[in-house]
Amino acid sequence: MRALTRTLLAICLPWLAAVALAATPARVDTVAASSSSVITAAPGITLEQAVAKVQQRTHGTVLSAASRKYGDTTEYRIKILTPDGHVRVIPVRSRPSRKPQHKP
């Protein structure tokens, strides 16, 4: 009976470990807002332009993209898969357009 138990454990444990490792969710590195990885873009940049800018800088595969409005600033959050296999979220902020003030 003990030999059978040992044999089953020897067969099942490596398989269970492989299944557990495969089920572990991928780590997502969210770049902090104060980080130098935040990309500041020109006013009026579109989501598509922000995605292209992130792809050029990271050479990664875009997984998703979303936009948020903060007052007069738009922030695009681009989730990418880097060439080395990490998932990162890169924020791209569109600067608010500055209207020239006319003095009479």
CSV table of N, CA and C in Angstrom, one decimal:
chain,number,residue,atom,x,y,z
A,1,MET,N,0.8,-1.2,0.0
A,1,MET,CA,0.0,0.0,0.0
A,1,MET,C,0.9,1.3,0.0
A,2,ARG,N,1.9,1.3,0.8
A,2,ARG,CA,2.8,2.4,0.9
A,2,ARG,C,3.5,2.6,-0.5
A,3,ALA,N,3.9,1.6,-1.1
A,3,ALA,CA,4.6,1.7,-2.4
A,3,ALA,C,3.6,2.3,-3.4
A,4,LEU,N,2.4,1.9,-3.4
A,4,LEU,CA,1.4,2.5,-4.3
A,4,LEU,C,1.2,4.0,-4.0
A,5,THR,N,1.1,4.4,-2.8
A,5,THR,CA,1.0,5.8,-2.4
A,5,THR,C,2.2,6.6,-2.9
A,6,ARG,N,3.4,6.1,-2.7
A,6,ARG,CA,4.6,6.8,-3.1
A,6,ARG,C,4.6,6.9,-4.6
A,7,THR,N,4.2,5.9,-5.3
A,7,THR,CA,4.2,6.0,-6.8
A,7,THR,C,3.2,7.0,-7.3
A,8,LEU,N,2.1,7.0,-6.7
A,8,LEU,CA,1.0,8.0,-7.1
A,8,LEU,C,1.5,9.4,-6.8
A,9,LEU,N,2.1,9.6,-5.6
A,9,LEU,CA,2.7,10.9,-5.3
A,9,LEU,C,3.8,11.4,-6.2
A,10,ALA,N,4.6,10.4,-6.6
A,10,ALA,CA,5.7,10.7,-7.5
A,10,ALA,C,5.2,11.1,-8.9
A,11,ILE,N,4.1,10.6,-9.3
A,11,ILE,CA,3.5,10.9,-10.6
A,11,ILE,C,2.7,12.2,-10.5
A,12,CYS,N,1.9,12.3,-9.4
A,12,CYS,CA,0.9,13.4,-9.4
A,12,CYS,C,1.5,14.7,-8.9
A,13,LEU,N,2.5,14.7,-8.0
A,13,LEU,CA,3.0,16.0,-7.5
A,13,LEU,C,3.6,16.9,-8.6
A,14,PRO,N,4.5,16.4,-9.5
A,14,PRO,CA,5.0,17.3,-10.6
A,14,PRO,C,3.9,17.8,-11.4
A,15,TRP,N,2.9,17.0,-11.7
A,15,TRP,CA,1.8,17.4,-12.6
A,15,TRP,C,1.0,18.5,-11.9
A,16,LEU,N,0.7,18.3,-10.6
A,16,LEU,CA,-0.1,19.4,-9.8
A,16,LEU,C,0.7,20.7,-9.7
A,17,ALA,N,2.0,20.6,-9.5
A,17,ALA,CA,2.9,21.8,-9.5
A,17,ALA,C,2.8,22.5,-10.8
A,18,ALA,N,2.9,21.8,-11.9
A,18,ALA,CA,2.8,22.4,-13.2
A,18,ALA,C,1.5,23.1,-13.4
A,19,VAL,N,0.4,22.5,-13.0
A,19,VAL,CA,-1.0,23.1,-13.2
A,19,VAL,C,-1.1,24.3,-12.3
A,20,ALA,N,-0.5,24.3,-11.1
A,20,ALA,CA,-0.6,25.4,-10.2
A,20,ALA,C,0.2,26.6,-10.7
A,21,LEU,N,1.4,26.3,-11.3
A,21,LEU,CA,2.2,27.4,-11.9
A,21,LEU,C,1.5,28.0,-13.1
A,22,ALA,N,0.9,27.2,-13.9
A,22,ALA,CA,0.2,27.7,-15.1
A,22,ALA,C,-1.0,28.5,-14.8
A,23,ALA,N,-1.7,28.2,-13.6
A,23,ALA,CA,-2.9,29.0,-13.2
A,23,ALA,C,-2.5,30.3,-12.5
A,24,THR,N,-1.3,30.5,-12.2
A,24,THR,CA,-0.9,31.7,-11.5
A,24,THR,C,-1.1,32.9,-12.4
A,25,PRO,N,-1.8,33.9,-12.0
A,25,PRO,CA,-2.1,35.1,-12.9
A,25,PRO,C,-0.8,35.8,-13.2
A,26,ALA,N,-0.7,36.4,-14.4
A,26,ALA,CA,0.4,37.2,-14.8
A,26,ALA,C,0.6,38.4,-14.0
A,27,ARG,N,1.8,38.8,-13.7
A,27,ARG,CA,2.0,40.0,-12.9
A,27,ARG,C,1.9,41.2,-13.8
A,28,VAL,N,1.1,42.2,-13.3
A,28,VAL,CA,0.9,43.4,-14.1
A,28,VAL,C,1.7,44.5,-13.4
A,29,ASP,N,2.6,45.2,-14.1
A,29,ASP,CA,3.3,46.3,-13.5
A,29,ASP,C,2.6,47.6,-14.0
A,30,THR,N,2.0,48.3,-13.0
A,30,THR,CA,1.4,49.5,-13.3
A,30,THR,C,2.4,50.6,-13.0
A,31,VAL,N,2.7,51.4,-14.0
A,31,VAL,CA,3.7,52.5,-13.8
A,31,VAL,C,3.0,53.6,-13.0
A,32,ALA,N,3.7,54.0,-12.0
A,32,ALA,CA,3.2,55.1,-11.1
A,32,ALA,C,3.1,56.4,-11.8
A,33,ALA,N,2.2,57.2,-11.4
A,33,ALA,CA,2.0,58.5,-12.0
A,33,ALA,C,3.2,59.4,-11.9
A,34,SER,N,4.0,59.3,-10.9
A,34,SER,CA,5.2,60.1,-10.7
A,34,SER,C,6.4,59.6,-11.4
A,35,SER,N,6.2,58.4,-12.1
A,35,SER,CA,7.4,57.7,-12.7
A,35,SER,C,7.7,58.5,-14.0
A,36,SER,N,9.0,58.3,-14.4
A,36,SER,CA,9.4,58.9,-15.7
A,36,SER,C,8.8,58.1,-16.9
A,37,SER,N,8.1,57.0,-16.7
A,37,SER,CA,7.5,56.3,-17.8
A,37,SER,C,6.2,56.8,-18.2
A,38,VAL,N,5.7,57.8,-17.5
A,38,VAL,CA,4.5,58.5,-17.9
A,38,VAL,C,4.8,59.3,-19.2
A,39,ILE,N,4.0,59.1,-20.2
A,39,ILE,CA,4.3,59.8,-21.5
A,39,ILE,C,3.3,61.0,-21.5
A,40,THR,N,3.9,62.2,-21.7
A,40,THR,CA,3.1,63.4,-21.9
A,40,THR,C,3.0,63.7,-23.3
A,41,ALA,N,1.8,63.9,-23.8
A,41,ALA,CA,1.6,64.1,-25.3
A,41,ALA,C,1.0,65.4,-25.5
A,42,ALA,N,1.0,65.8,-26.8
A,42,ALA,CA,0.5,67.1,-27.2
A,42,ALA,C,-1.0,67.1,-27.0
A,43,PRO,N,-1.6,68.3,-26.9
A,43,PRO,CA,-3.1,68.5,-26.8
A,43,PRO,C,-3.8,67.9,-28.0
A,44,GLY,N,-4.9,67.2,-27.7
A,44,GLY,CA,-5.7,66.7,-28.8
A,44,GLY,C,-5.2,65.4,-29.4
A,45,ILE,N,-4.3,64.7,-28.7
A,45,ILE,CA,-3.9,63.4,-29.2
A,45,ILE,C,-5.0,62.4,-29.1
A,46,THR,N,-5.1,61.5,-30.1
A,46,THR,CA,-6.2,60.5,-30.0
A,46,THR,C,-5.7,59.2,-29.4
A,47,LEU,N,-6.6,58.3,-29.1
A,47,LEU,CA,-6.3,57.1,-28.5
A,47,LEU,C,-5.4,56.3,-29.4
A,48,GLU,N,-5.7,56.3,-30.7
A,48,GLU,CA,-4.9,55.6,-31.7
A,48,GLU,C,-3.4,56.1,-31.7
A,49,GLN,N,-3.3,57.4,-31.6
A,49,GLN,CA,-1.9,58.0,-31.6
A,49,GLN,C,-1.2,57.7,-30.3
A,50,ALA,N,-1.9,57.6,-29.2
A,50,ALA,CA,-1.3,57.2,-27.9
A,50,ALA,C,-0.8,55.8,-28.0
A,51,VAL,N,-1.6,54.9,-28.6
A,51,VAL,CA,-1.2,53.5,-28.7
A,51,VAL,C,0.0,53.4,-29.6
A,52,ALA,N,0.0,54.1,-30.7
A,52,ALA,CA,1.2,54.0,-31.6
A,52,ALA,C,2.5,54.5,-30.9
A,53,LYS,N,2.3,55.6,-30.1
A,53,LYS,CA,3.5,56.1,-29.4
A,53,LYS,C,4.0,55.1,-28.4
A,54,VAL,N,3.2,54.4,-27.7
A,54,VAL,CA,3.6,53.4,-26.7
A,54,VAL,C,4.2,52.2,-27.4
A,55,GLN,N,3.6,51.8,-28.5
A,55,GLN,CA,4.2,50.7,-29.3
A,55,GLN,C,5.6,51.0,-29.8
A,56,GLN,N,5.8,52.3,-30.2
A,56,GLN,CA,7.2,52.7,-30.7
A,56,GLN,C,8.2,52.7,-29.6
A,57,ARG,N,7.8,53.1,-28.4
A,57,ARG,CA,8.7,53.2,-27.3
A,57,ARG,C,9.0,51.9,-26.6
A,58,THR,N,8.1,51.0,-26.6
A,58,THR,CA,8.2,49.7,-25.9
A,58,THR,C,8.5,48.5,-26.7
A,59,HIS,N,8.1,48.6,-28.0
A,59,HIS,CA,8.2,47.5,-28.9
A,59,HIS,C,7.4,46.3,-28.4
A,60,GLY,N,6.3,46.6,-27.7
A,60,GLY,CA,5.5,45.6,-27.1
A,60,GLY,C,4.2,45.4,-27.9
A,61,THR,N,3.4,44.4,-27.5
A,61,THR,CA,2.1,44.1,-28.1
A,61,THR,C,1.0,44.7,-27.2
A,62,VAL,N,0.1,45.5,-27.8
A,62,VAL,CA,-0.9,46.2,-27.1
A,62,VAL,C,-2.0,45.2,-26.7
A,63,LEU,N,-2.3,45.1,-25.4
A,63,LEU,CA,-3.4,44.2,-25.0
A,63,LEU,C,-4.7,44.9,-24.8
A,64,SER,N,-4.7,46.2,-24.4
A,64,SER,CA,-5.9,47.0,-24.2
A,64,SER,C,-5.5,48.4,-24.1
A,65,ALA,N,-6.5,49.3,-24.3
A,65,ALA,CA,-6.3,50.7,-24.2
A,65,ALA,C,-7.7,51.3,-23.8
A,66,ALA,N,-7.6,52.3,-22.8
A,66,ALA,CA,-8.7,53.0,-22.3
A,66,ALA,C,-8.4,54.4,-22.1
A,67,SER,N,-9.4,55.3,-22.0
A,67,SER,CA,-9.2,56.7,-21.8
A,67,SER,C,-10.0,57.1,-20.5
A,68,ARG,N,-9.5,58.2,-19.9
A,68,ARG,CA,-10.1,58.8,-18.7
A,68,ARG,C,-10.0,60.3,-18.8
A,69,LYS,N,-10.9,61.0,-18.4
A,69,LYS,CA,-10.9,62.5,-18.4
A,69,LYS,C,-10.7,63.0,-16.9
A,70,TYR,N,-9.7,63.8,-16.7
A,70,TYR,CA,-9.5,64.5,-15.4
A,70,TYR,C,-9.6,66.0,-15.7
A,71,GLY,N,-10.7,66.6,-15.6
A,71,GLY,CA,-10.9,68.0,-15.9
A,71,GLY,C,-10.6,68.3,-17.3
A,72,ASP,N,-9.6,69.0,-17.7
A,72,ASP,CA,-9.3,69.3,-19.1
A,72,ASP,C,-8.1,68.4,-19.6
A,73,THR,N,-7.7,67.5,-18.8
A,73,THR,CA,-6.6,66.5,-19.2
A,73,THR,C,-7.2,65.2,-19.5
A,74,THR,N,-6.8,64.6,-20.6
A,74,THR,CA,-7.2,63.2,-20.9
A,74,THR,C,-6.0,62.3,-20.6
A,75,GLU,N,-6.2,61.2,-20.0
A,75,GLU,CA,-5.2,60.2,-19.8
A,75,GLU,C,-5.6,58.9,-20.5
A,76,TYR,N,-4.7,58.4,-21.3
A,76,TYR,CA,-4.9,57.1,-21.9
A,76,TYR,C,-4.1,56.0,-21.2
A,77,ARG,N,-4.6,54.9,-20.8
A,77,ARG,CA,-3.9,53.8,-20.1
A,77,ARG,C,-3.8,52.7,-21.1
A,78,ILE,N,-2.5,52.4,-21.5
A,78,ILE,CA,-2.3,51.4,-22.5
A,78,ILE,C,-1.6,50.2,-21.8
A,79,LYS,N,-2.3,49.0,-21.9
A,79,LYS,CA,-1.7,47.8,-21.3
A,79,LYS,C,-1.0,47.1,-22.4
A,80,ILE,N,0.3,46.8,-22.2
A,80,ILE,CA,1.1,46.1,-23.2
A,80,ILE,C,1.8,44.8,-22.6
A,81,LEU,N,2.1,44.0,-23.5
A,81,LEU,CA,3.0,42.8,-23.2
A,81,LEU,C,4.3,43.1,-23.8
A,82,THR,N,5.3,43.3,-22.9
A,82,THR,CA,6.7,43.6,-23.4
A,82,THR,C,7.3,42.4,-24.1
A,83,PRO,N,8.4,42.7,-24.8
A,83,PRO,CA,9.1,41.6,-25.5
A,83,PRO,C,9.6,40.5,-24.6
A,84,ASP,N,9.9,40.9,-23.3
A,84,ASP,CA,10.4,39.9,-22.4
A,84,ASP,C,9.3,39.3,-21.6
A,85,GLY,N,8.1,39.5,-21.9
A,85,GLY,CA,6.9,38.7,-21.4
A,85,GLY,C,6.2,39.4,-20.2
A,86,HIS,N,6.6,40.6,-19.8
A,86,HIS,CA,5.9,41.3,-18.7
A,86,HIS,C,4.7,42.1,-19.2
A,87,VAL,N,3.7,42.2,-18.4
A,87,VAL,CA,2.5,43.0,-18.7
A,87,VAL,C,2.7,44.3,-18.0
A,88,ARG,N,2.6,45.5,-18.7
A,88,ARG,CA,2.8,46.8,-18.1
A,88,ARG,C,1.6,47.7,-18.5
A,89,VAL,N,1.3,48.6,-17.7
A,89,VAL,CA,0.3,49.6,-18.0
A,89,VAL,C,1.0,51.0,-18.1
A,90,ILE,N,1.0,51.6,-19.3
A,90,ILE,CA,1.7,52.8,-19.5
A,90,ILE,C,0.6,53.9,-19.6
A,91,PRO,N,0.7,54.9,-18.7
A,91,PRO,CA,-0.2,56.1,-18.9
A,91,PRO,C,0.3,57.1,-19.9
A,92,VAL,N,-0.5,57.6,-20.7
A,92,VAL,CA,-0.2,58.7,-21.7
A,92,VAL,C,-1.1,59.8,-21.4
A,93,ARG,N,-0.6,61.0,-21.0
A,93,ARG,CA,-1.4,62.1,-20.6
A,93,ARG,C,-1.3,63.2,-21.7
A,94,SER,N,-2.5,63.6,-22.1
A,94,SER,CA,-2.6,64.7,-23.1
A,94,SER,C,-2.6,66.0,-22.3
A,95,ARG,N,-1.6,66.9,-22.6
A,95,ARG,CA,-1.6,68.2,-21.9
A,95,ARG,C,-2.8,69.0,-22.4
A,96,PRO,N,-3.4,69.8,-21.4
A,96,PRO,CA,-4.5,70.7,-21.8
A,96,PRO,C,-4.0,71.7,-22.8
A,97,SER,N,-4.8,72.1,-23.7
A,97,SER,CA,-4.4,73.1,-24.7
A,97,SER,C,-4.4,74.5,-24.0
A,98,ARG,N,-3.4,75.3,-24.2
A,98,ARG,CA,-3.4,76.6,-23.6
A,98,ARG,C,-3.8,77.6,-24.6
A,99,LYS,N,-4.9,78.3,-24.2
A,99,LYS,CA,-5.4,79.3,-25.1
A,99,LYS,C,-4.7,80.6,-24.9
A,100,PRO,N,-4.2,81.3,-25.9
A,100,PRO,CA,-3.5,82.5,-25.8
A,100,PRO,C,-4.4,83.6,-25.2
A,101,GLN,N,-3.9,84.3,-24.2
A,101,GLN,CA,-4.8,85.4,-23.7
A,101,GLN,C,-4.5,86.7,-24.4
A,102,HIS,N,-5.6,87.2,-24.9
A,102,HIS,CA,-5.5,88.5,-25.7
A,102,HIS,C,-5.7,89.7,-24.7
A,103,LYS,N,-4.8,90.6,-24.8
A,103,LYS,CA,-4.9,91.8,-23.9
A,103,LYS,C,-5.4,92.9,-24.8
A,104,PRO,N,-6.4,93.6,-24.3
A,104,PRO,CA,-7.0,94.7,-25.1
A,104,PRO,C,-6.1,95.9,-25.2
